[in-house]
Amino acid sequence: QEFRDALAIRYRKPLLRVPECCDGCGSVFDLSHALDCRKGGLVIQRHNEIRDAIADVSSMVWGQVKKEPVVREPNNTTETPGLIADLSIRGVWTPQELTLDVHVIDTDAKSYGNRSPEDVIKTAEREKRNKYGEACEARRATFTPFCVSVDGVMGKQAQHLVKRIGDRLAEKWDRTYGETMGWLRARLAFAILRASILCLR
């Protein structure tokens, strides 16, 4: 069943043996709705699955990996809301902290019209930087948006981070870079796929 669901996500085919209506909001249940519905689609769990996979592979290289770091405390005086990211990892590019936030996107959603997946992801990266960049700089931390589509297309910033993890793992394991990257890409691809399938059933 998971294999058939994966094909449906990849090629935008109709889902088989699913309910007619969403059990969260009552709308007609199809692939697009399953991937986007915030009530019945389990999108938070999908997001957390991918975050946890990144945390797992990062902790193989760097010791200080923290989930849900506070980037900015709320300020009642200025009415500035608090800001929490998904991960902080120390030592990725510099001895300072790298702050990371995950965004999973259904690039085939009707709201994106005829835009390419790469363009949709690039826009998402820019929006994440606008949201977190200044607050991270105030903490002397760098920021990386980890934007990925439901079928595994990664943004450029996510790709750079994955390559960095692969480089350090290859050195640690005394394996070739190509062999290590093959394992790492497969590990993350399966995590993204499993996370997306969570939304379907």
Short mmCIF file of C-alpha atoms in Angstrom, two decimals:
data_model
loop_
_atom_site.label_atom_id
_atom_site.label_comp_id
_atom_site.label_asym_id
_atom_site.label_seq_id
_atom_site.Cartn_x
_atom_site.Cartn_y
_atom_site.Cartn_z
CA GLN A 1 0.00 0.00 0.00
CA GLU A 2 2.82 2.42 0.84
CA PHE A 3 4.40 1.78 -2.56
CA ARG A 4 1.10 2.58 -4.33
CA ASP A 5 0.70 5.71 -2.18
CA ALA A 6 4.24 6.79 -3.07
CA LEU A 7 3.45 6.44 -6.77
CA ALA A 8 0.27 8.46 -6.30
CA ILE A 9 2.23 11.29 -4.64
CA ARG A 10 5.00 11.23 -7.25
CA TYR A 11 2.75 11.11 -10.32
CA ARG A 12 -0.36 12.83 -8.88
CA LYS A 13 -2.57 9.79 -9.38
CA PRO A 14 -5.89 9.17 -7.57
CA LEU A 15 -5.67 7.45 -4.20
CA LEU A 16 -7.18 3.99 -3.77
CA ARG A 17 -9.27 2.78 -0.82
CA VAL A 18 -9.56 6.11 0.96
CA PRO A 19 -12.65 7.72 2.54
CA GLU A 20 -14.81 10.00 0.44
CA CYS A 21 -14.68 12.82 3.00
CA CYS A 22 -11.91 14.16 5.23
CA ASP A 23 -12.47 13.11 8.85
CA GLY A 24 -11.02 16.42 10.02
CA CYS A 25 -12.95 19.05 8.09
CA GLY A 26 -15.52 17.14 6.04
CA SER A 27 -14.22 18.23 2.62
CA VAL A 28 -13.91 15.88 -0.34
CA PHE A 29 -10.86 13.70 0.31
CA ASP A 30 -8.35 13.53 -2.53
CA LEU A 31 -4.56 13.63 -2.80
CA SER A 32 -4.24 17.41 -2.77
CA HIS A 33 -6.53 17.76 0.22
CA ALA A 34 -4.75 14.98 2.13
CA LEU A 35 -1.38 16.70 1.72
CA ASP A 36 -2.63 20.16 2.67
CA CYS A 37 -5.42 19.79 5.26
CA ARG A 38 -4.29 21.06 8.67
CA LYS A 39 -7.16 19.35 10.50
CA GLY A 40 -7.27 15.84 9.08
CA GLY A 41 -4.02 15.69 7.16
CA LEU A 42 -1.55 15.30 10.03
CA VAL A 43 0.75 17.91 8.49
CA ILE A 44 2.35 18.68 11.86
CA GLN A 45 3.33 15.05 12.33
CA ARG A 46 4.67 15.00 8.76
CA HIS A 47 6.77 18.07 9.53
CA ASN A 48 8.09 16.56 12.77
CA GLU A 49 9.05 13.28 11.08
CA ILE A 50 11.32 15.15 8.68
CA ARG A 51 12.72 17.36 11.44
CA ASP A 52 13.57 14.28 13.49
CA ALA A 53 15.31 12.60 10.55
CA ILE A 54 17.51 15.68 10.05
CA ALA A 55 18.26 15.76 13.77
CA ASP A 56 19.23 12.06 13.74
CA VAL A 57 21.74 12.32 10.90
CA SER A 58 23.12 15.63 12.22
CA SER A 59 23.73 14.12 15.66
CA MET A 60 25.93 11.48 14.01
CA VAL A 61 28.36 14.30 13.25
CA TRP A 62 27.81 17.08 15.76
CA GLY A 63 27.14 16.57 19.44
CA GLN A 64 25.05 19.65 20.18
CA VAL A 65 21.76 19.20 18.31
CA LYS A 66 18.71 20.70 19.96
CA LYS A 67 15.04 20.59 18.93
CA GLU A 68 12.77 23.64 19.06
CA PRO A 69 15.32 26.25 20.15
CA VAL A 70 13.96 29.65 21.18
CA VAL A 71 15.19 32.15 18.63
CA ARG A 72 13.44 35.15 20.17
CA GLU A 73 11.66 35.55 23.48
CA PRO A 74 8.26 37.29 23.37
CA ASN A 75 8.32 40.94 24.39
CA ASN A 76 5.05 42.22 25.84
CA THR A 77 6.28 45.82 25.89
CA THR A 78 6.89 45.98 22.15
CA GLU A 79 4.24 43.34 21.41
CA THR A 80 6.88 41.29 19.60
CA PRO A 81 5.90 37.61 19.42
CA GLY A 82 8.28 34.84 20.38
CA LEU A 83 10.00 32.83 17.68
CA ILE A 84 10.88 29.11 17.85
CA ALA A 85 12.80 27.23 15.16
CA ASP A 86 12.97 23.48 14.56
CA LEU A 87 16.63 22.68 15.22
CA SER A 88 19.88 24.24 16.36
CA ILE A 89 23.17 22.56 15.50
CA ARG A 90 26.52 23.84 16.74
CA GLY A 91 29.61 23.63 14.56
CA VAL A 92 28.17 23.08 11.08
CA TRP A 93 29.90 25.93 9.24
CA THR A 94 31.49 27.82 12.12
CA PRO A 95 31.83 27.18 15.87
CA GLN A 96 28.63 29.20 16.27
CA GLU A 97 25.14 27.78 16.17
CA LEU A 98 23.21 27.04 13.00
CA THR A 99 19.44 27.47 13.38
CA LEU A 100 17.24 25.49 11.03
CA ASP A 101 13.53 25.53 10.24
CA VAL A 102 11.74 22.92 8.16
CA HIS A 103 9.03 23.68 5.63
CA VAL A 104 7.26 20.87 3.72
CA ILE A 105 5.48 22.05 0.58
CA ASP A 106 2.97 20.50 -1.79
CA THR A 107 4.42 22.17 -4.89
CA ASP A 108 1.59 20.80 -7.04
CA ALA A 109 -1.13 22.53 -5.02
CA LYS A 110 -3.59 24.47 -7.16
CA SER A 111 -2.73 27.71 -5.35
CA TYR A 112 0.73 27.70 -6.98
CA GLY A 113 -0.71 27.68 -10.49
CA ASN A 114 1.85 26.81 -13.15
CA ARG A 115 4.92 27.70 -11.10
CA SER A 116 7.77 25.19 -11.12
CA PRO A 117 8.59 23.26 -7.92
CA GLU A 118 11.99 24.98 -7.81
CA ASP A 119 10.39 28.42 -7.93
CA VAL A 120 7.88 27.54 -5.20
CA ILE A 121 10.65 26.22 -2.95
CA LYS A 122 12.86 29.24 -3.63
CA THR A 123 10.03 31.53 -2.52
CA ALA A 124 9.55 29.46 0.63
CA GLU A 125 13.26 29.77 1.44
CA ARG A 126 13.08 33.54 1.07
CA GLU A 127 10.02 33.75 3.34
CA LYS A 128 11.79 31.67 6.01
CA ARG A 129 14.84 33.93 5.85
CA ASN A 130 12.66 37.01 6.23
CA LYS A 131 11.03 35.46 9.28
CA TYR A 132 14.09 34.10 11.10
CA GLY A 133 17.17 35.79 9.63
CA GLU A 134 17.30 38.99 11.67
CA ALA A 135 16.48 37.25 14.96
CA CYS A 136 19.21 34.66 14.35
CA GLU A 137 21.77 37.33 13.54
CA ALA A 138 20.93 39.04 16.83
CA ARG A 139 21.93 35.79 18.56
CA ARG A 140 25.09 35.51 16.42
CA ALA A 141 23.70 32.38 14.83
CA THR A 142 23.40 31.47 11.16
CA PHE A 143 20.09 30.39 9.66
CA THR A 144 19.26 27.71 7.08
CA PRO A 145 15.74 27.16 5.72
CA PHE A 146 15.20 23.44 5.07
CA CYS A 147 12.47 23.57 2.42
CA VAL A 148 11.43 20.35 0.72
CA SER A 149 8.49 19.21 -1.40
CA VAL A 150 6.21 16.32 -0.41
CA ASP A 151 7.88 14.18 -3.08
CA GLY A 152 11.43 14.96 -2.01
CA VAL A 153 12.63 17.95 -4.04
CA MET A 154 14.96 19.95 -1.78
CA GLY A 155 15.74 23.65 -1.89
CA LYS A 156 19.31 24.82 -2.48
CA GLN A 157 19.91 25.65 1.19
CA ALA A 158 18.73 22.18 2.25
CA GLN A 159 21.00 20.60 -0.37
CA HIS A 160 24.00 22.53 0.94
CA LEU A 161 23.35 21.30 4.47
CA VAL A 162 22.89 17.68 3.35
CA LYS A 163 26.19 17.84 1.44
CA ARG A 164 27.92 19.22 4.52
CA ILE A 165 26.54 16.38 6.66
CA GLY A 166 27.63 13.87 4.01
CA ASP A 167 31.13 15.32 3.85
CA ARG A 168 31.60 15.10 7.61
CA LEU A 169 30.08 11.60 7.82
CA ALA A 170 32.38 10.34 5.04
CA GLU A 171 35.36 11.64 7.01
CA LYS A 172 34.10 10.13 10.27
CA TRP A 173 33.26 6.71 8.77
CA ASP A 174 36.29 6.62 6.45
CA ARG A 175 34.04 6.04 3.45
CA THR A 176 33.97 7.71 0.06
CA TYR A 177 31.90 10.87 -0.27
CA GLY A 178 29.78 9.30 -3.03
CA GLU A 179 28.97 6.21 -0.99
CA THR A 180 28.06 8.27 2.07
CA MET A 181 25.90 10.69 0.12
CA GLY A 182 24.05 7.77 -1.47
CA TRP A 183 23.17 6.44 1.98
CA LEU A 184 22.26 9.89 3.31
CA ARG A 185 20.04 10.83 0.38
CA ALA A 186 18.23 7.50 0.64
CA ARG A 187 17.78 7.95 4.40
CA LEU A 188 16.21 11.38 3.96
CA ALA A 189 14.19 10.41 0.88
CA PHE A 190 12.53 7.54 2.76
CA ALA A 191 11.88 9.83 5.74
CA ILE A 192 10.19 12.42 3.50
CA LEU A 193 8.15 9.75 1.74
CA ARG A 194 7.01 8.12 4.98
CA ALA A 195 6.14 11.52 6.40
CA SER A 196 4.00 12.37 3.36
CA ILE A 197 2.22 9.01 3.46
CA LEU A 198 1.23 9.79 7.05
CA CYS A 199 -1.15 12.37 5.64
CA LEU A 200 -2.97 9.88 3.47
CA ARG A 201 -4.19 7.20 5.89
#
